[in-house]
């Protein structure tokens, strides 16, 4: 269990922690000289069951609320410290409000400095505290009068016994999620290198693990770790960890960063949240209002865009989008607080909905349905609603893992959901309902059927054109998987580059079949420089139009490709040319030469094929025309799909 202190400055938080643990959390020289906490302090004490109880001591000064929030993020138990002589003070109220926004529901009150007042004052402040807590998430928590500066203080002993009992009975946090730790401190340890500390929000970490420093995305390795101030081989959710890292310098890390499983986050400058303003906020928020946002251990300025209504008044709640100047990382359900533009007052808080929100169509009904589905997931209703709200083929497995915080093997898949693999990695897998998968296939079949009705003399349609007709926004790899499934089922057939229904075919007469048996071997034998129609007609003593019409029928059957009006290539030779193009581009990328970023130009293509410049350009223009490549300045680069086009 992690205990976090809260309370006004000079109410005895650090003295109390020292009495409970024997550790002075004011480690800085300036803190010891001035007698106030400036930075977060940490202390640990052993429990009777062998576990360790951790404490985070936070500063109470009004100008250090941002540090207090960083310390309170991720705690299990709040220890609200109130001095008997002062009673409830401004930061007492603000810290209590922050604890509520952060969702802390377990705690106790330490009524300190009772040795400085009479029993009547203790009773008066106790009543004041009970009134303060009434109606809050901490209503009814026990109050312990203590004199922590006195040895053998009975109140301190009673508080310690209570904390130990709660810690030993608290169930452990779920540890099967993707690992993430919110960094609240970074330093260099002589002989060891860079060390970061923080609270583990989810998952587990082991010595030797490779993690991502987010949002930067740098990869680091865990050399060793301490858990709850003890050497360990692993740490898990709910524990304080210190990780000794290799592969990164201390100056590259700051408070507010995350150490996480690389699959956990996609950094974004926009997050959609549900925000509630405090009833005492004393202001109205409108579009573009600036707010200081505290999320995890991060503190950053953001501007607000309302997703509902035109204004957010004190005491109200609504969905908003927060726009940050630099990327941040979050998971749905993460709690945050906001302070006013001057960072002088806490004015509200809420929880994250979508950590990678769009810049456009923020108020669209489909968008609101998506946010509703996330809310249902956060309320424990699973993610069936997410799959229903997502457009077919739009929800990747990697995105679902980030939304749930769970690895693929721990996802509670609905019975009517399925994973569609379009490649080897999780990034190449999509999750959808069976009805959605069937809808994609039906859409493809309907588009082919419509094409046949409009162009009955055509053999079929290529996959790229069919996607533009049926599902122009669908991921190309997923689209090819849809087509492959239909072909394997026999619902679709492929003839060369053309997709068509099984019953749709271009028939050749007996004489055309005999002529085709002569022309196709000639085109194949000619390699990359086939004869023109006029040459074929002269060789076989036939009219040019007869040869031309036959080759067009063979084109619709996918047996030849038409590069120019009267220039046809055998399908196998064209595939060889396409493979040569892919090989050339791959070589240039490997070499990292000046052509690596822009593909193949006419001169290099001419040299590779051994053709003349004019013919080389004709083939390049054909590749561009059919969608295999695209023109980029003076060169040609591959489009998605590659050789699948052929």
Coordinates of C-alpha atoms in Angstrom, one line a residue:
X1 CA 0.0 0.0 0.0
X2 CA 1.2 3.5 -0.8
X3 CA 0.1 6.3 1.7
X4 CA 0.2 9.9 0.6
X5 CA 0.1 12.8 2.9
X6 CA -2.0 15.9 2.4
X7 CA -2.6 19.1 4.3
X8 CA -1.6 22.7 4.9
X9 CA 2.0 23.8 5.3
X10 CA 3.5 23.5 8.8
X11 CA 0.8 21.1 10.0
X12 CA 3.4 18.4 10.8
X13 CA 3.3 16.0 7.9
X14 CA 7.0 15.4 7.8
X15 CA 7.3 15.1 11.6
X16 CA 4.4 12.6 11.5
X17 CA 6.1 10.4 8.8
X18 CA 9.3 10.4 10.8
X19 CA 7.4 9.2 13.9
X20 CA 5.7 6.5 11.9
X21 CA 8.8 5.3 10.0
X22 CA 11.9 6.8 11.6
X23 CA 12.8 8.5 8.2
X24 CA 13.2 12.2 7.7
X25 CA 11.7 12.8 4.3
X26 CA 13.2 16.3 4.0
X27 CA 16.4 15.3 2.3
X28 CA 17.3 18.6 0.7
X29 CA 19.6 21.0 2.6
X30 CA 17.2 23.9 1.8
X31 CA 14.3 21.9 3.3
X32 CA 16.2 21.2 6.5
X33 CA 17.3 24.8 6.9
X34 CA 13.8 26.3 6.2
X35 CA 11.9 23.6 8.0
X36 CA 9.4 23.1 5.1
X37 CA 9.0 20.4 2.4
X38 CA 9.8 21.6 -1.1
X39 CA 10.1 18.3 -3.0
X40 CA 8.4 14.9 -2.6
X41 CA 9.8 12.8 0.2
X42 CA 9.7 9.0 0.5
X43 CA 9.7 6.7 3.5
X44 CA 9.1 3.0 4.0
X45 CA 8.4 0.7 6.9
X46 CA 8.2 -3.0 7.3
X47 CA 4.9 -4.7 8.0
X48 CA 4.4 -7.7 10.3
X49 CA 3.6 -9.9 7.2
X50 CA 6.9 -9.1 5.6
X51 CA 5.5 -6.6 3.1
X52 CA 6.5 -3.0 3.0
X53 CA 4.3 0.1 3.6
X54 CA 5.3 3.1 1.5
X55 CA 4.8 6.8 2.3
X56 CA 4.9 9.8 0.0
X57 CA 5.3 13.1 1.8
X58 CA 4.1 16.1 -0.1
X59 CA 4.7 19.8 0.4
X60 CA 1.9 21.9 1.8
X61 CA 2.7 25.3 0.4
X62 CA 0.1 26.8 -1.9
X63 CA 2.8 27.4 -4.6
X64 CA 3.8 23.7 -4.6
X65 CA 0.4 22.2 -5.3
X66 CA 1.8 20.9 -8.6
X67 CA 4.3 18.9 -6.6
X68 CA 1.7 17.7 -4.3
X69 CA -0.5 16.4 -7.2
X70 CA 2.5 14.5 -8.6
X71 CA 3.0 12.8 -5.3
X72 CA -0.7 12.0 -4.8
X73 CA -1.1 10.5 -8.2
X74 CA -1.3 6.7 -7.8
X75 CA -1.6 6.5 -4.0
X76 CA -3.9 4.0 -2.3
X77 CA -4.5 5.7 1.0
X78 CA -4.7 9.4 2.0
X79 CA -3.3 10.6 5.3
X80 CA -4.8 14.0 5.8
X81 CA -2.8 16.0 8.3
X82 CA -4.5 18.9 10.2
X83 CA -2.9 20.8 13.1
X84 CA -5.1 21.2 16.2
X85 CA -4.0 24.8 16.8
X86 CA -4.7 26.0 13.2
X87 CA -7.6 23.7 12.3
X88 CA -8.8 23.5 8.7
X89 CA -6.8 25.8 6.4
X90 CA -6.9 26.7 2.7
X91 CA -4.5 24.0 1.5
X92 CA -6.4 21.5 3.7
X93 CA -9.5 22.2 1.6
X94 CA -7.6 22.2 -1.7
X95 CA -5.7 19.0 -1.0
X96 CA -8.9 17.3 0.1
X97 CA -10.5 18.4 -3.2
X98 CA -7.5 17.1 -5.2
X99 CA -7.8 13.7 -3.4
X100 CA -11.4 13.5 -4.5
X101 CA -10.7 14.4 -8.1
X102 CA -8.0 11.7 -8.1
X103 CA -10.5 9.1 -6.9
X104 CA -8.8 8.4 -3.5
X105 CA -11.5 6.8 -1.3
X106 CA -9.5 5.3 1.6
X107 CA -7.8 7.4 4.2
X108 CA -7.4 8.6 7.8
X109 CA -7.0 12.0 9.5
X110 CA -4.0 12.8 11.7
X111 CA -5.0 15.6 14.1
X112 CA -1.5 16.8 15.0
X113 CA 0.0 19.0 17.7
X114 CA -2.6 18.2 20.3
X115 CA 0.0 18.8 23.0
X116 CA -0.2 22.5 22.1
X117 CA -4.0 22.9 22.8
X118 CA -6.5 21.9 25.4
X119 CA -9.0 19.0 25.0
X120 CA -11.8 21.5 24.2
X121 CA -9.9 22.7 21.1
X122 CA -9.2 19.1 20.1
X123 CA -13.0 18.4 20.2
X124 CA -13.8 21.6 18.3
X125 CA -11.4 20.8 15.5
X126 CA -12.6 17.2 15.4
X127 CA -16.1 18.5 14.8
X128 CA -14.8 20.9 12.1
X129 CA -13.0 18.0 10.3
X130 CA -16.1 15.8 10.3
X131 CA -18.1 18.6 8.8
X132 CA -15.4 19.2 6.2
X133 CA -15.3 15.5 5.2
X134 CA -19.1 15.1 5.1
X135 CA -20.3 14.5 1.6
X136 CA -16.8 13.8 0.3
X137 CA -15.3 10.5 -0.8
X138 CA -13.5 10.4 2.5
X139 CA -16.5 10.9 4.7
X140 CA -16.4 8.9 7.9
X141 CA -12.7 8.1 7.9
X142 CA -11.2 7.7 11.4
X143 CA -9.5 10.7 13.1
X144 CA -6.4 10.1 15.2
X145 CA -5.3 12.8 17.6
X146 CA -1.5 12.7 17.8
X147 CA 1.5 14.5 19.2
X148 CA 4.1 13.1 16.8
X149 CA 6.9 15.1 18.3
X150 CA 6.6 13.3 21.6
X151 CA 8.2 9.8 22.1
X152 CA 5.9 6.9 22.9
X153 CA 2.8 8.9 21.8
X154 CA -0.3 6.8 22.1
X155 CA -2.1 8.5 19.2
X156 CA 0.8 7.9 16.9
X157 CA 1.0 4.3 17.9
X158 CA -2.8 3.9 17.3
X159 CA -2.4 5.5 13.8
X160 CA 0.5 3.3 13.0
X161 CA -1.4 0.2 14.0
X162 CA -4.4 1.3 11.9
X163 CA -2.2 1.9 8.8
X164 CA -0.5 -1.5 9.2
X165 CA -3.9 -3.3 9.5
X166 CA -5.3 -1.6 6.4
X167 CA -2.2 -2.3 4.4
X168 CA -2.2 -6.0 5.3
X169 CA -5.9 -6.4 4.4
X170 CA -5.9 -4.3 1.2
X171 CA -6.1 -6.6 -1.9
X172 CA -3.3 -6.3 -4.4
X173 CA -3.9 -4.4 -7.6
X174 CA -4.5 -6.3 -10.8
X175 CA -1.0 -7.0 -12.3
X176 CA -1.9 -8.5 -15.7
X177 CA -2.1 -5.1 -17.5
X178 CA 0.5 -3.5 -19.7
X179 CA 3.3 -2.1 -17.5
X180 CA 3.4 1.7 -16.9
X181 CA 5.2 3.7 -14.2
X182 CA 4.7 7.5 -13.7
X183 CA 8.1 9.0 -13.1
X184 CA 8.2 11.5 -10.3
X185 CA 12.0 11.6 -9.7
X186 CA 15.1 11.1 -11.8
X187 CA 18.7 11.2 -10.6
X188 CA 22.2 9.7 -11.2
X189 CA 23.6 7.3 -8.7
X190 CA 27.5 7.0 -8.7
X191 CA 28.5 3.7 -10.0
X192 CA 25.1 2.9 -11.3
X193 CA 24.0 5.6 -13.7
X194 CA 20.4 6.9 -14.3
X195 CA 17.7 6.0 -11.8
X196 CA 14.0 6.9 -12.0
X197 CA 11.4 6.4 -9.3
X198 CA 7.6 6.3 -9.4
X199 CA 4.5 4.4 -8.7
X200 CA 3.6 1.5 -10.9
X201 CA 0.1 2.2 -12.3
X202 CA -0.3 -1.2 -13.9
X203 CA 1.4 -4.4 -15.0
X204 CA 4.8 -5.8 -13.9
X205 CA 8.4 -5.0 -14.5
X206 CA 11.4 -7.3 -14.3
X207 CA 15.1 -6.8 -14.2
X208 CA 16.4 -7.0 -17.8
X209 CA 13.1 -5.8 -19.4
X210 CA 13.2 -3.3 -22.3
X211 CA 10.8 -0.5 -21.9
X212 CA 9.8 2.7 -23.7
X213 CA 10.4 6.2 -22.2
X214 CA 7.2 8.0 -23.2
X215 CA 6.2 10.2 -24.9
X216 CA 9.7 10.4 -26.4
X217 CA 9.7 6.7 -27.4
X218 CA 13.3 6.0 -26.5
X219 CA 14.1 2.4 -25.6
X220 CA 15.8 1.7 -22.3
X221 CA 16.8 -1.4 -20.4
X222 CA 16.2 -2.1 -16.7
X223 CA 19.5 -3.0 -15.2
X224 CA 18.1 -3.5 -11.7
X225 CA 15.3 -2.3 -9.5
X226 CA 14.3 -1.6 -5.9
X227 CA 10.7 -2.2 -4.8
X228 CA 9.4 -0.4 -1.7
X229 CA 13.1 0.5 -1.0
X230 CA 14.3 -3.1 -1.2
X231 CA 16.3 -4.8 -3.9
X232 CA 14.0 -7.0 -6.0
X233 CA 13.9 -8.9 -9.4
X234 CA 10.4 -7.6 -10.2
X235 CA 7.8 -5.0 -9.3
X236 CA 4.1 -4.8 -9.9
X237 CA 1.1 -2.5 -9.9
X238 CA 0.6 -0.4 -6.7
X239 CA 4.3 -0.5 -5.7
X240 CA 6.9 2.2 -5.5
X241 CA 9.8 1.3 -7.7
X242 CA 13.3 2.7 -8.4
X243 CA 14.6 1.5 -11.7
X244 CA 18.3 1.7 -12.7
X245 CA 18.3 2.2 -16.4
X246 CA 20.8 1.8 -19.2
X247 CA 20.8 3.3 -22.6
X248 CA 19.7 6.8 -21.6
X249 CA 21.0 9.9 -19.9
X250 CA 19.4 11.5 -16.9
X251 CA 18.9 14.8 -18.8
X252 CA 16.6 13.0 -21.3
X253 CA 14.1 12.2 -18.6
X254 CA 11.8 14.5 -16.6
X255 CA 9.0 14.3 -14.1
X256 CA 5.8 13.6 -16.0
X257 CA 7.3 11.0 -18.3
X258 CA 6.2 7.4 -18.3
X259 CA 8.2 4.2 -18.4
X260 CA 6.0 1.7 -20.1
X261 CA 5.6 -1.4 -22.2
X262 CA 6.1 -0.1 -25.8
X263 CA 2.5 -1.2 -26.6
X264 CA 0.9 0.9 -23.9
X265 CA 0.8 4.4 -25.4
X266 CA 0.5 6.4 -28.6
X267 CA 1.5 10.0 -27.7
X268 CA -1.0 12.6 -28.7
X269 CA -1.4 16.4 -28.3
X270 CA -5.2 15.9 -28.1
X271 CA -7.1 13.9 -25.5
X272 CA -10.9 13.8 -24.9
X273 CA -11.9 13.8 -21.3
X274 CA -14.9 14.2 -19.0
X275 CA -14.3 17.4 -16.9
X276 CA -16.2 18.6 -13.9
X277 CA -15.7 22.1 -12.5
X278 CA -15.8 22.6 -8.8
X279 CA -18.9 24.4 -7.4
X280 CA -16.6 27.0 -6.0
X281 CA -14.5 27.4 -9.2
X282 CA -15.8 30.9 -9.7
X283 CA -15.4 31.0 -13.4
X284 CA -16.9 29.9 -16.7
X285 CA -14.9 28.0 -19.3
X286 CA -15.3 28.5 -23.0
X287 CA -13.5 27.3 -26.1
X288 CA -9.8 28.0 -26.1
X289 CA -9.8 28.6 -22.3
X290 CA -6.3 27.8 -20.9
X291 CA -6.0 25.3 -18.1
X292 CA -3.1 23.8 -16.1
X293 CA -3.6 20.1 -16.3
X294 CA -2.1 17.6 -13.8
X295 CA -2.2 14.0 -15.2
X296 CA -0.2 11.3 -13.6
X297 CA 3.0 13.1 -12.6
X298 CA 2.7 15.5 -15.6
X299 CA 2.0 19.2 -15.3
X300 CA 1.3 20.9 -18.6
X301 CA -0.7 23.8 -20.0
X302 CA -3.6 22.9 -22.3
X303 CA -6.4 24.7 -24.1
X304 CA -10.0 23.5 -23.9
X305 CA -12.5 22.7 -26.7
X306 CA -16.0 21.9 -25.6
X307 CA -17.6 18.8 -27.1
X308 CA -21.0 19.7 -25.6
X309 CA -22.7 23.1 -25.3
X310 CA -21.0 26.5 -25.5
X311 CA -19.8 27.0 -21.9
X312 CA -18.9 25.0 -18.8
X313 CA -20.0 26.7 -15.6
X314 CA -19.0 26.1 -12.0
X315 CA -20.5 22.8 -10.7
X316 CA -21.2 21.4 -14.1
X317 CA -19.6 18.6 -16.1
X318 CA -19.2 17.9 -19.8
X319 CA -16.9 16.3 -22.3
X320 CA -14.1 18.4 -23.6
X321 CA -11.0 18.0 -25.7
X322 CA -7.7 19.2 -24.2
X323 CA -5.1 20.4 -26.6
X324 CA -1.5 20.3 -25.4
X325 CA 1.6 22.1 -26.9
X326 CA 3.6 18.8 -26.8
X327 CA 2.5 15.1 -26.9
X328 CA 1.3 13.5 -23.7
X329 CA 0.4 9.9 -22.8
X330 CA -2.7 8.6 -21.0
X331 CA -5.0 5.6 -20.7
X332 CA -8.8 5.8 -20.5
X333 CA -9.9 6.2 -16.9
X334 CA -6.8 8.1 -15.8
X335 CA -7.7 10.8 -13.3
X336 CA -6.6 14.4 -13.6
X337 CA -7.1 17.8 -12.0
X338 CA -7.1 21.2 -13.6
X339 CA -6.1 24.6 -12.2
X340 CA -7.0 28.0 -13.5
X341 CA -4.9 29.9 -16.0
X342 CA -2.8 31.5 -13.3
X343 CA -2.2 28.0 -11.7
X344 CA -3.3 29.5 -8.4
X345 CA -6.5 27.5 -7.7
X346 CA -7.7 24.0 -8.3
X347 CA -10.9 24.4 -10.2
X348 CA -11.9 20.8 -11.2
X349 CA -11.0 17.4 -12.4
X350 CA -12.1 14.4 -14.3
X351 CA -11.1 11.3 -16.1
X352 CA -9.6 10.5 -19.6
X353 CA -11.8 9.0 -22.3
X354 CA -9.9 8.9 -25.5
X355 CA -6.2 9.5 -25.2
X356 CA -5.7 9.9 -29.0
X357 CA -8.5 12.2 -30.0
X358 CA -9.1 13.6 -33.5
X359 CA -8.8 17.2 -34.6
X360 CA -11.9 17.1 -36.8
X361 CA -15.6 16.1 -36.4
X362 CA -15.2 16.2 -32.6
X363 CA -19.0 16.6 -32.1
X364 CA -20.2 14.2 -34.8
X365 CA -22.8 11.6 -33.6
X366 CA -20.4 8.8 -34.4
X367 CA -17.7 10.4 -32.3
X368 CA -20.1 10.8 -29.3
X369 CA -21.1 7.2 -29.7
X370 CA -17.4 6.2 -29.5
X371 CA -17.0 8.2 -26.3
X372 CA -20.2 6.6 -24.9
X373 CA -18.7 3.2 -25.6
X374 CA -15.5 4.1 -23.8
X375 CA -17.5 5.2 -20.8
X376 CA -19.3 1.8 -20.8
X377 CA -16.0 0.0 -20.8
X378 CA -14.8 2.1 -17.9
X379 CA -18.0 1.2 -16.0
X380 CA -17.2 -2.5 -16.3
X381 CA -19.4 -3.4 -19.2
X382 CA -16.6 -4.8 -21.4
X383 CA -15.7 -3.5 -24.8
X384 CA -18.5 -4.9 -27.0
X385 CA -19.9 -1.4 -27.3
X386 CA -16.4 -0.3 -28.5
X387 CA -16.6 -2.8 -31.3
X388 CA -20.1 -1.8 -32.3
X389 CA -19.2 1.9 -32.3
X390 CA -16.1 1.4 -34.4
X391 CA -16.4 1.5 -38.1
X392 CA -15.7 -2.0 -39.6
X393 CA -12.0 -2.4 -40.0
X394 CA -11.1 0.7 -38.0
X395 CA -10.2 -0.9 -34.7
X396 CA -6.7 -2.4 -34.5
X397 CA -5.7 -4.9 -31.8
X398 CA -3.0 -2.5 -30.8
X399 CA -5.5 0.3 -30.3
X400 CA -7.8 -1.9 -28.2
X401 CA -4.8 -2.9 -26.0
X402 CA -4.1 0.8 -25.4
X403 CA -7.7 1.6 -24.6
X404 CA -8.1 -1.3 -22.1
X405 CA -4.5 -1.3 -20.8
X406 CA -4.4 -5.1 -21.3
X407 CA -2.1 -7.3 -23.5
X408 CA -3.7 -9.3 -26.2
X409 CA -3.8 -12.5 -24.3
X410 CA -5.6 -10.9 -21.4
X411 CA -8.4 -9.2 -23.4
X412 CA -11.9 -10.6 -22.5
X413 CA -13.0 -11.0 -26.1
X414 CA -16.8 -11.0 -26.6
X415 CA -18.0 -14.3 -28.1
X416 CA -19.0 -12.7 -31.4
X417 CA -15.7 -10.9 -31.9
X418 CA -12.8 -12.1 -34.0
X419 CA -9.2 -11.0 -34.7
X420 CA -8.3 -10.6 -38.3
X421 CA -4.5 -10.9 -39.0
X422 CA -3.1 -8.9 -42.0
X423 CA 0.5 -9.4 -41.0
X424 CA 2.8 -10.8 -38.3
X425 CA 2.7 -8.0 -35.7
X426 CA -0.1 -6.9 -33.4
X427 CA -0.2 -3.6 -35.3
X428 CA -1.3 -5.7 -38.4
X429 CA -4.3 -7.2 -36.6
X430 CA -7.8 -5.9 -36.4
X431 CA -10.6 -6.7 -34.0
X432 CA -14.2 -6.6 -35.1
X433 CA -17.6 -8.3 -34.6
X434 CA -18.4 -11.2 -36.9
X435 CA -21.2 -9.2 -38.4
X436 CA -18.8 -6.4 -39.2
X437 CA -16.4 -8.8 -40.9
X438 CA -19.2 -10.2 -43.0
X439 CA -20.3 -6.7 -43.8
X440 CA -16.9 -5.9 -45.4
X441 CA -17.1 -9.1 -47.5
X442 CA -20.7 -8.3 -48.6
X443 CA -19.7 -4.8 -49.5
X444 CA -16.9 -6.1 -51.7
X445 CA -19.2 -8.6 -53.5
X446 CA -21.8 -5.9 -54.0
X447 CA -19.2 -3.6 -55.6
X448 CA -18.0 -6.4 -58.0
X449 CA -21.6 -7.2 -58.9
X450 CA -22.3 -3.5 -59.6
X451 CA -19.1 -3.3 -61.8
X452 CA -20.2 -6.3 -63.9
X453 CA -23.7 -4.7 -64.4
X454 CA -22.0 -1.4 -65.6
X455 CA -19.3 -3.0 -67.6
X456 CA -20.4 -6.4 -68.8
X457 CA -17.6 -6.7 -71.4
X458 CA -14.9 -6.2 -68.8
X459 CA -13.3 -9.3 -67.2
X460 CA -13.3 -7.7 -63.8
X461 CA -11.8 -4.9 -61.6
X462 CA -8.4 -4.6 -59.9
X463 CA -8.2 -4.6 -56.1
X464 CA -7.2 -1.0 -55.8
X465 CA -10.1 0.3 -57.9
X466 CA -12.5 -2.0 -56.1
X467 CA -11.4 -0.6 -52.8
X468 CA -12.0 2.9 -54.0
X469 CA -15.5 1.9 -55.1
X470 CA -16.4 -0.1 -52.0
X471 CA -14.3 1.0 -48.9
X472 CA -12.0 3.9 -49.8
X473 CA -11.0 4.6 -46.2
X474 CA -10.3 0.9 -45.3
X475 CA -6.7 -0.1 -44.5
X476 CA -5.3 -1.6 -47.7
X477 CA -3.8 -4.7 -46.0
X478 CA -7.1 -5.4 -44.4
X479 CA -8.9 -5.0 -47.7
X480 CA -6.5 -7.5 -49.4
X481 CA -7.3 -9.9 -46.5
X482 CA -11.0 -9.5 -47.2
X483 CA -10.4 -10.3 -50.9
X484 CA -8.2 -13.3 -50.1
X485 CA -10.9 -14.6 -47.8
X486 CA -13.5 -14.3 -50.6
X487 CA -11.3 -15.9 -53.1
X488 CA -10.5 -18.8 -50.7
X489 CA -14.3 -19.3 -50.2
X490 CA -14.9 -19.3 -54.0
X491 CA -17.2 -16.3 -53.8
X492 CA -14.7 -14.3 -55.9
X493 CA -12.2 -15.3 -58.5
X494 CA -9.0 -13.7 -59.7
X495 CA -7.8 -13.7 -63.3
X496 CA -4.5 -12.0 -63.3
X497 CA -5.1 -8.6 -61.8
X498 CA -8.8 -8.8 -62.3
X499 CA -11.4 -9.8 -59.6
X500 CA -14.7 -11.1 -60.8
X501 CA -17.6 -13.3 -59.8
X502 CA -17.2 -17.0 -60.7
X503 CA -20.0 -17.0 -63.2
X504 CA -18.6 -13.9 -65.0
X505 CA -16.1 -14.9 -67.7
X506 CA -14.9 -13.7 -71.1
X507 CA -15.3 -16.6 -73.6
X508 CA -13.1 -17.1 -76.6
X509 CA -14.2 -18.7 -79.8
X510 CA -12.5 -21.8 -81.1
X511 CA -10.5 -19.8 -83.6
X512 CA -9.5 -17.2 -80.9
X513 CA -8.3 -20.0 -78.6
X514 CA -6.1 -21.3 -81.4
X515 CA -4.6 -17.9 -82.1
X516 CA -4.1 -17.2 -78.4
X517 CA -2.1 -20.4 -78.1
X518 CA 0.3 -18.9 -80.7
X519 CA 0.4 -15.3 -79.5
X520 CA 0.9 -15.9 -75.7
X521 CA 4.1 -17.9 -76.1
X522 CA 5.5 -15.3 -78.5
X523 CA 4.8 -12.5 -76.0
X524 CA 6.4 -14.5 -73.2
X525 CA 9.5 -15.4 -75.3
X526 CA 10.0 -11.7 -76.2
X527 CA 10.8 -10.9 -72.6
X528 CA 10.7 -7.2 -71.7
X529 CA 10.5 -6.1 -75.3
X530 CA 7.4 -7.7 -76.9
X531 CA 6.2 -7.0 -80.5
X532 CA 3.6 -4.4 -81.3
X533 CA 0.2 -5.4 -82.6
X534 CA 1.2 -4.5 -86.2
X535 CA 4.2 -6.9 -85.9
X536 CA 2.1 -9.8 -84.6
X537 CA -0.5 -9.2 -87.3
X538 CA 2.2 -9.2 -90.0
X539 CA 3.8 -12.4 -88.7
X540 CA 0.5 -14.3 -88.7
X541 CA -0.9 -12.6 -91.9
X542 CA -4.0 -11.3 -90.0
X543 CA -5.8 -8.0 -89.9
X544 CA -4.5 -5.8 -87.1
X545 CA -7.9 -5.3 -85.6
X546 CA -8.5 -9.0 -85.2
X547 CA -5.2 -9.3 -83.3
X548 CA -6.0 -6.2 -81.3
X549 CA -9.5 -7.5 -80.3
X550 CA -8.1 -10.9 -79.2
X551 CA -5.4 -9.3 -77.0
X552 CA -8.0 -7.1 -75.4
X553 CA -10.0 -10.2 -74.5
X554 CA -6.8 -11.8 -73.1
X555 CA -6.3 -8.5 -71.2
X556 CA -9.7 -8.9 -69.5
X557 CA -8.8 -12.5 -68.6
X558 CA -5.6 -11.3 -66.9
X559 CA -3.2 -13.1 -69.3
X560 CA -1.7 -9.9 -70.7
X561 CA -1.2 -6.3 -69.7
X562 CA -1.7 -3.3 -72.0
X563 CA 1.2 -0.8 -71.6
X564 CA 0.3 1.3 -74.7
X565 CA -2.6 1.2 -77.1
X566 CA -1.0 -1.6 -79.2
X567 CA 1.7 -2.8 -76.8
X568 CA 0.8 -5.9 -74.7
X569 CA 3.0 -7.7 -72.2
X570 CA 2.7 -11.3 -71.1
X571 CA 1.4 -11.4 -67.5
X572 CA 4.5 -13.3 -66.3
X573 CA 6.9 -10.8 -67.8
X574 CA 5.0 -7.9 -66.3
X575 CA 5.1 -9.5 -62.9
X576 CA 8.9 -9.9 -63.4
X577 CA 9.2 -6.2 -64.2
X578 CA 7.1 -5.4 -61.1
X579 CA 9.4 -7.6 -58.9
X580 CA 12.4 -5.9 -60.4
X581 CA 11.1 -2.5 -59.5
X582 CA 10.5 -3.7 -55.9
X583 CA 14.0 -5.1 -55.7
X584 CA 15.6 -1.9 -57.0
X585 CA 13.8 0.2 -54.5
X586 CA 14.7 -2.2 -51.6
X587 CA 18.3 -2.0 -52.6
X588 CA 18.3 1.8 -52.6
X589 CA 16.7 1.8 -49.2
X590 CA 19.3 -0.6 -47.9
X591 CA 22.2 1.4 -49.4
X592 CA 20.8 4.6 -48.0
X593 CA 21.9 6.4 -51.2
X594 CA 20.4 9.6 -52.6
X595 CA 17.6 7.6 -54.3
X596 CA 16.6 5.8 -51.1
X597 CA 13.8 8.2 -50.2
X598 CA 12.4 8.8 -53.7
X599 CA 12.4 5.4 -55.5
X600 CA 13.5 4.7 -59.1
X601 CA 13.9 7.3 -61.8
X602 CA 13.8 6.7 -65.6
X603 CA 17.6 6.5 -66.1
X604 CA 18.1 3.8 -63.4
X605 CA 15.0 1.9 -64.7
X606 CA 16.3 2.0 -68.2
X607 CA 19.7 0.6 -67.1
X608 CA 18.1 -2.2 -65.0
X609 CA 15.8 -3.4 -67.7
X610 CA 18.2 -3.0 -70.7
X611 CA 15.4 -1.2 -72.6
X612 CA 15.5 2.1 -74.4
X613 CA 14.5 5.3 -72.6
X614 CA 11.2 5.6 -74.3
X615 CA 10.1 2.0 -73.5
X616 CA 11.4 2.3 -69.9
X617 CA 9.3 5.5 -69.4
X618 CA 6.2 3.8 -70.9
X619 CA 6.5 1.0 -68.4
X620 CA 7.0 3.4 -65.5
X621 CA 3.9 5.4 -66.6
X622 CA 1.9 2.1 -66.8
X623 CA 2.9 1.3 -63.2
X624 CA 1.8 4.7 -62.1
X625 CA -1.5 4.4 -64.1
X626 CA -2.5 1.1 -62.6
X627 CA -1.6 2.1 -59.0
X628 CA 1.5 -0.1 -58.5
X629 CA 3.7 3.0 -58.1
X630 CA 3.2 6.7 -57.9
X631 CA 5.2 9.6 -59.3
X632 CA 7.2 11.6 -56.7
X633 CA 9.0 14.4 -58.4
X634 CA 11.4 12.7 -60.9
X635 CA 11.1 9.2 -59.5
X636 CA 8.5 6.4 -58.8
X637 CA 7.8 4.9 -55.4
X638 CA 5.8 1.8 -54.5
X639 CA 2.2 2.2 -53.2
X640 CA 0.7 0.0 -50.5
X641 CA -0.2 -3.5 -51.7
X642 CA 3.0 -4.1 -53.7
X643 CA 3.1 -7.2 -55.9
X644 CA -0.4 -8.1 -54.8
X645 CA -1.7 -5.9 -57.6
X646 CA -0.3 -8.4 -60.1

